[in-house]
Amino acid sequence: MDEQQAVSLALDAMSSLDSIRDDVSELKGIDSDILAFLKVQAAEVPQPDEAELAPLPLADFEPSQVFDVAASSFEDFAHDLMAFQYMQLTVSVFLLLGVLLNFGATLWLAFSDKWRS
């Protein structure tokens, strides 16, 4: 590369950097406008009082609103849980059996011609 080509390459790079700098300054201007708009909107949002944020005491609830866990519901839950685990175990055994059969068939197809000869 001669000196004239190097100078033209440097000038092209400088003009590219200037255009990038202009684009970045435009983006910064847009971002600052958006941030200013969001700050104005955040200032307009009313903040809740601490009394509104405080949790309600349990005494304010009626007895019909409080959920009481009965022993029968726990027995039903335990039965459903065991049924789900049994189903999950059965499906897992069938999947394992399928994978092992697939692996065996693949090995048979890969090596059967070599075993016969």
Coordinates of N, CA and C in Angstrom, one line a residue:
M1 N 0.8 -1.2 0.0 CA 0.0 0.0 0.0 C 0.9 1.2 0.0
D2 N 0.6 2.1 -0.9 CA 1.5 3.3 -1.0 C 0.9 4.4 -0.1
E3 N 1.6 5.5 0.0 CA 1.2 6.6 0.9 C -0.1 7.2 0.6
Q4 N -0.5 7.4 -0.6 CA -1.7 8.0 -1.1 C -2.9 7.1 -0.6
Q5 N -2.8 5.8 -0.8 CA -3.9 4.9 -0.4 C -4.1 4.9 1.1
A6 N -3.0 5.0 1.9 CA -3.0 5.0 3.3 C -3.7 6.3 3.8
V7 N -3.4 7.4 3.1 CA -4.1 8.7 3.5 C -5.6 8.6 3.2
S8 N -5.9 8.1 2.0 CA -7.4 8.0 1.7 C -8.1 7.1 2.7
L9 N -7.5 6.0 3.0 CA -8.1 5.0 4.0 C -8.2 5.7 5.4
A10 N -7.3 6.5 5.8 CA -7.4 7.2 7.1 C -8.5 8.2 7.0
L11 N -8.6 8.9 5.9 CA -9.7 9.9 5.8 C -11.1 9.3 5.8
D12 N -11.2 8.1 5.1 CA -12.5 7.4 5.1 C -12.8 6.9 6.5
A13 N -11.8 6.4 7.2 CA -12.0 6.0 8.6 C -12.5 7.1 9.5
M14 N -11.8 8.3 9.3 CA -12.2 9.5 10.1 C -13.6 9.9 9.8
S15 N -14.0 9.9 8.5 CA -15.4 10.3 8.2 C -16.4 9.3 8.8
S16 N -16.0 8.0 8.8 CA -16.9 6.9 9.4 C -17.1 7.2 10.8
L17 N -16.0 7.5 11.5 CA -16.0 7.7 13.0 C -16.9 9.0 13.3
D18 N -16.8 10.0 12.4 CA -17.6 11.2 12.6 C -19.1 10.9 12.5
S19 N -19.4 10.1 11.5 CA -20.9 9.7 11.3 C -21.3 8.9 12.5
I20 N -20.5 8.0 13.0 CA -20.8 7.2 14.2 C -21.0 8.0 15.4
R21 N -20.1 9.0 15.6 CA -20.2 9.9 16.7 C -21.5 10.7 16.6
D22 N -21.9 11.2 15.4 CA -23.2 11.9 15.3 C -24.4 11.0 15.6
D23 N -24.4 9.7 15.2 CA -25.4 8.8 15.5 C -25.6 8.5 17.0
V24 N -24.4 8.4 17.6 CA -24.4 8.2 19.1 C -24.9 9.4 19.8
S25 N -24.6 10.6 19.4 CA -25.1 11.8 20.1 C -26.6 11.9 19.9
E26 N -27.1 11.5 18.7 CA -28.6 11.5 18.5 C -29.3 10.5 19.4
L27 N -28.7 9.3 19.5 CA -29.3 8.3 20.4 C -29.2 8.8 21.9
K28 N -28.2 9.4 22.3 CA -28.1 10.0 23.7 C -29.2 11.0 23.9
G29 N -29.4 11.8 22.9 CA -30.5 12.9 23.0 C -31.8 12.2 23.1
I30 N -32.1 11.2 22.3 CA -33.4 10.5 22.4 C -33.5 9.8 23.7
D31 N -32.5 9.1 24.2 CA -32.5 8.5 25.5 C -32.8 9.5 26.6
S32 N -32.1 10.6 26.6 CA -32.3 11.6 27.6 C -33.7 12.2 27.6
D33 N -34.3 12.3 26.4 CA -35.7 12.8 26.3 C -36.6 11.7 26.9
I34 N -36.4 10.5 26.6 CA -37.2 9.4 27.1 C -37.1 9.3 28.7
L35 N -35.9 9.4 29.2 CA -35.7 9.4 30.6 C -36.4 10.6 31.3
A36 N -36.3 11.8 30.7 CA -37.0 12.9 31.3 C -38.5 12.7 31.3
F37 N -39.0 12.2 30.2 CA -40.5 11.9 30.1 C -40.9 10.9 31.2
L38 N -40.1 9.8 31.4 CA -40.4 8.8 32.4 C -40.3 9.4 33.8
K39 N -39.4 10.3 34.1 CA -39.3 11.0 35.4 C -40.5 11.8 35.7
V40 N -41.0 12.5 34.6 CA -42.2 13.3 34.8 C -43.4 12.4 35.1
Q41 N -43.5 11.3 34.4 CA -44.6 10.4 34.7 C -44.5 9.8 36.0
A42 N -43.3 9.4 36.5 CA -43.1 8.8 37.8 C -43.5 9.8 38.9
A43 N -43.2 11.1 38.7 CA -43.5 12.1 39.7 C -45.1 12.2 39.8
E44 N -45.8 12.0 38.8 CA -47.3 12.1 38.8 C -48.0 11.0 39.4
V45 N -47.3 9.8 39.6 CA -48.0 8.7 40.2 C -48.1 8.9 41.7
P46 N -49.3 8.7 42.2 CA -49.5 8.9 43.7 C -48.9 7.7 44.4
Q47 N -48.2 8.0 45.5 CA -47.6 7.0 46.3 C -48.6 6.6 47.4
P48 N -48.7 5.3 47.6 CA -49.7 4.8 48.7 C -49.2 5.1 50.1
D49 N -50.2 5.3 51.0 CA -49.9 5.6 52.4 C -49.4 4.3 53.0
E50 N -48.7 4.4 54.2 CA -48.2 3.3 54.9 C -49.4 2.5 55.5
A51 N -50.5 3.1 55.8 CA -51.6 2.4 56.3 C -52.2 1.5 55.3
E52 N -52.1 1.8 54.0 CA -52.6 1.0 52.9 C -51.7 -0.2 52.7
L53 N -50.4 0.0 53.0 CA -49.5 -1.1 52.7 C -49.4 -2.1 53.9
A54 N -49.9 -1.7 55.1 CA -49.7 -2.6 56.2 C -50.6 -3.8 56.1
P55 N -50.1 -5.0 56.5 CA -50.9 -6.2 56.3 C -52.1 -6.2 57.3
L56 N -53.1 -6.9 56.9 CA -54.3 -7.0 57.7 C -54.1 -8.0 58.8
P57 N -54.5 -7.7 60.0 CA -54.4 -8.8 61.1 C -55.4 -9.9 60.8
L58 N -55.0 -11.1 61.3 CA -55.8 -12.3 61.1 C -57.2 -12.2 61.8
A59 N -57.3 -11.3 62.8 CA -58.6 -11.2 63.5 C -59.6 -10.5 62.6
D60 N -59.2 -9.8 61.6 CA -60.2 -9.1 60.7 C -60.9 -10.0 59.8
F61 N -60.4 -11.3 59.6 CA -61.1 -12.2 58.7 C -62.2 -12.9 59.5
E62 N -63.2 -13.3 58.7 CA -64.3 -14.1 59.3 C -63.8 -15.5 59.3
P63 N -64.4 -16.4 60.2 CA -64.0 -17.8 60.2 C -64.3 -18.5 58.9
S64 N -65.2 -18.1 58.1 CA -65.5 -18.8 56.9 C -64.4 -18.5 55.8
Q65 N -63.6 -17.4 56.0 CA -62.6 -17.0 55.1 C -61.3 -17.7 55.4
V66 N -61.1 -18.2 56.6 CA -59.9 -18.9 57.0 C -60.0 -20.3 56.6
F67 N -59.0 -20.8 55.9 CA -59.0 -22.2 55.4 C -58.4 -23.1 56.5
D68 N -59.1 -24.1 56.9 CA -58.7 -25.1 57.9 C -58.4 -26.4 57.2
V69 N -57.2 -26.9 57.4 CA -56.8 -28.2 56.7 C -57.3 -29.3 57.6
A70 N -58.2 -30.1 57.0 CA -58.7 -31.3 57.7 C -57.9 -32.5 57.4
A71 N -58.0 -33.5 58.3 CA -57.2 -34.7 58.1 C -57.6 -35.5 56.9
S72 N -58.9 -35.4 56.5 CA -59.3 -36.1 55.3 C -58.7 -35.5 54.1
S73 N -58.6 -34.2 54.0 CA -58.0 -33.6 52.8 C -56.5 -34.0 52.7
F74 N -55.8 -34.1 53.8 CA -54.4 -34.6 53.8 C -54.3 -36.0 53.3
E75 N -55.3 -36.9 53.7 CA -55.2 -38.3 53.3 C -55.5 -38.3 51.7
D76 N -56.4 -37.5 51.3 CA -56.7 -37.5 49.8 C -55.5 -37.0 49.1
F77 N -54.8 -36.0 49.6 CA -53.6 -35.4 49.0 C -52.5 -36.5 49.0
A78 N -52.3 -37.2 50.1 CA -51.3 -38.3 50.1 C -51.6 -39.4 49.1
H79 N -52.9 -39.7 49.0 CA -53.3 -40.8 48.0 C -53.0 -40.3 46.6
D80 N -53.4 -39.1 46.3 CA -53.1 -38.5 45.0 C -51.6 -38.5 44.7
L81 N -50.8 -38.1 45.7 CA -49.4 -38.0 45.5 C -48.8 -39.3 45.2
M82 N -49.2 -40.4 45.9 CA -48.7 -41.7 45.7 C -49.1 -42.2 44.3
A83 N -50.3 -41.9 43.9 CA -50.8 -42.3 42.6 C -49.9 -41.7 41.5
F84 N -49.6 -40.4 41.7 CA -48.8 -39.7 40.7 C -47.4 -40.3 40.7
Q85 N -46.8 -40.6 41.8 CA -45.5 -41.2 41.8 C -45.5 -42.6 41.2
Y86 N -46.5 -43.3 41.4 CA -46.6 -44.6 40.8 C -46.7 -44.5 39.2
M87 N -47.5 -43.5 38.8 CA -47.6 -43.3 37.3 C -46.3 -42.8 36.8
Q88 N -45.6 -42.0 37.5 CA -44.3 -41.5 37.0 C -43.3 -42.6 37.0
L89 N -43.3 -43.5 37.9 CA -42.4 -44.6 37.9 C -42.7 -45.6 36.8
T90 N -44.0 -45.8 36.5 CA -44.3 -46.7 35.4 C -43.9 -46.1 34.1
V91 N -44.1 -44.9 33.9 CA -43.7 -44.2 32.6 C -42.2 -44.2 32.5
S92 N -41.5 -44.0 33.6 CA -40.0 -44.0 33.5 C -39.5 -45.4 33.2
V93 N -40.1 -46.5 33.7 CA -39.7 -47.8 33.4 C -39.9 -48.1 31.9
F94 N -41.1 -47.7 31.4 CA -41.4 -47.9 29.9 C -40.4 -47.2 29.1
L95 N -40.1 -45.9 29.4 CA -39.1 -45.2 28.7 C -37.7 -45.8 28.7
L96 N -37.3 -46.3 29.9 CA -36.0 -46.9 30.0 C -36.0 -48.2 29.2
L97 N -37.0 -49.0 29.2 CA -37.1 -50.2 28.4 C -37.0 -49.8 26.9
G98 N -37.7 -48.8 26.5 CA -37.7 -48.4 25.1 C -36.3 -47.9 24.7
V99 N -35.6 -47.2 25.5 CA -34.2 -46.7 25.2 C -33.3 -47.9 25.1
L100 N -33.4 -48.9 26.0 CA -32.5 -50.0 26.0 C -32.8 -50.9 24.7
L101 N -34.1 -51.1 24.4 CA -34.4 -51.8 23.2 C -33.8 -51.1 21.9
N102 N -34.0 -49.8 21.9 CA -33.4 -49.0 20.8 C -31.9 -49.2 20.7
F103 N -31.2 -49.1 21.8 CA -29.8 -49.2 21.9 C -29.4 -50.6 21.4
G104 N -30.1 -51.7 21.9 CA -29.8 -53.0 21.4 C -30.0 -53.2 19.9
A105 N -31.1 -52.7 19.4 CA -31.3 -52.8 18.0 C -30.2 -52.1 17.2
T106 N -29.8 -50.9 17.6 CA -28.8 -50.2 16.9 C -27.5 -50.9 17.0
L107 N -27.1 -51.5 18.1 CA -25.9 -52.4 18.2 C -26.0 -53.6 17.3
W108 N -27.2 -54.2 17.2 CA -27.4 -55.4 16.4 C -27.2 -55.0 14.9
L109 N -27.8 -53.9 14.5 CA -27.6 -53.5 13.1 C -26.2 -53.1 12.7
A110 N -25.5 -52.5 13.7 CA -24.2 -52.0 13.4 C -23.2 -53.2 13.3
F111 N -23.3 -54.3 14.1 CA -22.3 -55.3 14.2 C -22.7 -56.7 13.7
S112 N -24.0 -56.8 13.2 CA -24.4 -58.2 12.8 C -23.7 -58.7 11.6
D113 N -23.4 -57.8 10.7 CA -22.7 -58.3 9.5 C -21.2 -58.6 9.8
K114 N -20.6 -58.0 10.8 CA -19.3 -58.3 11.2 C -19.2 -59.6 12.0
W115 N -20.3 -59.9 12.7 CA -20.3 -61.1 13.5 C -20.5 -62.3 12.7
R116 N -21.2 -62.2 11.6 CA -21.5 -63.4 10.7 C -20.3 -63.7 9.9
S117 N -19.4 -62.8 9.5 CA -18.3 -63.1 8.7 C -17.0 -63.5 9.4

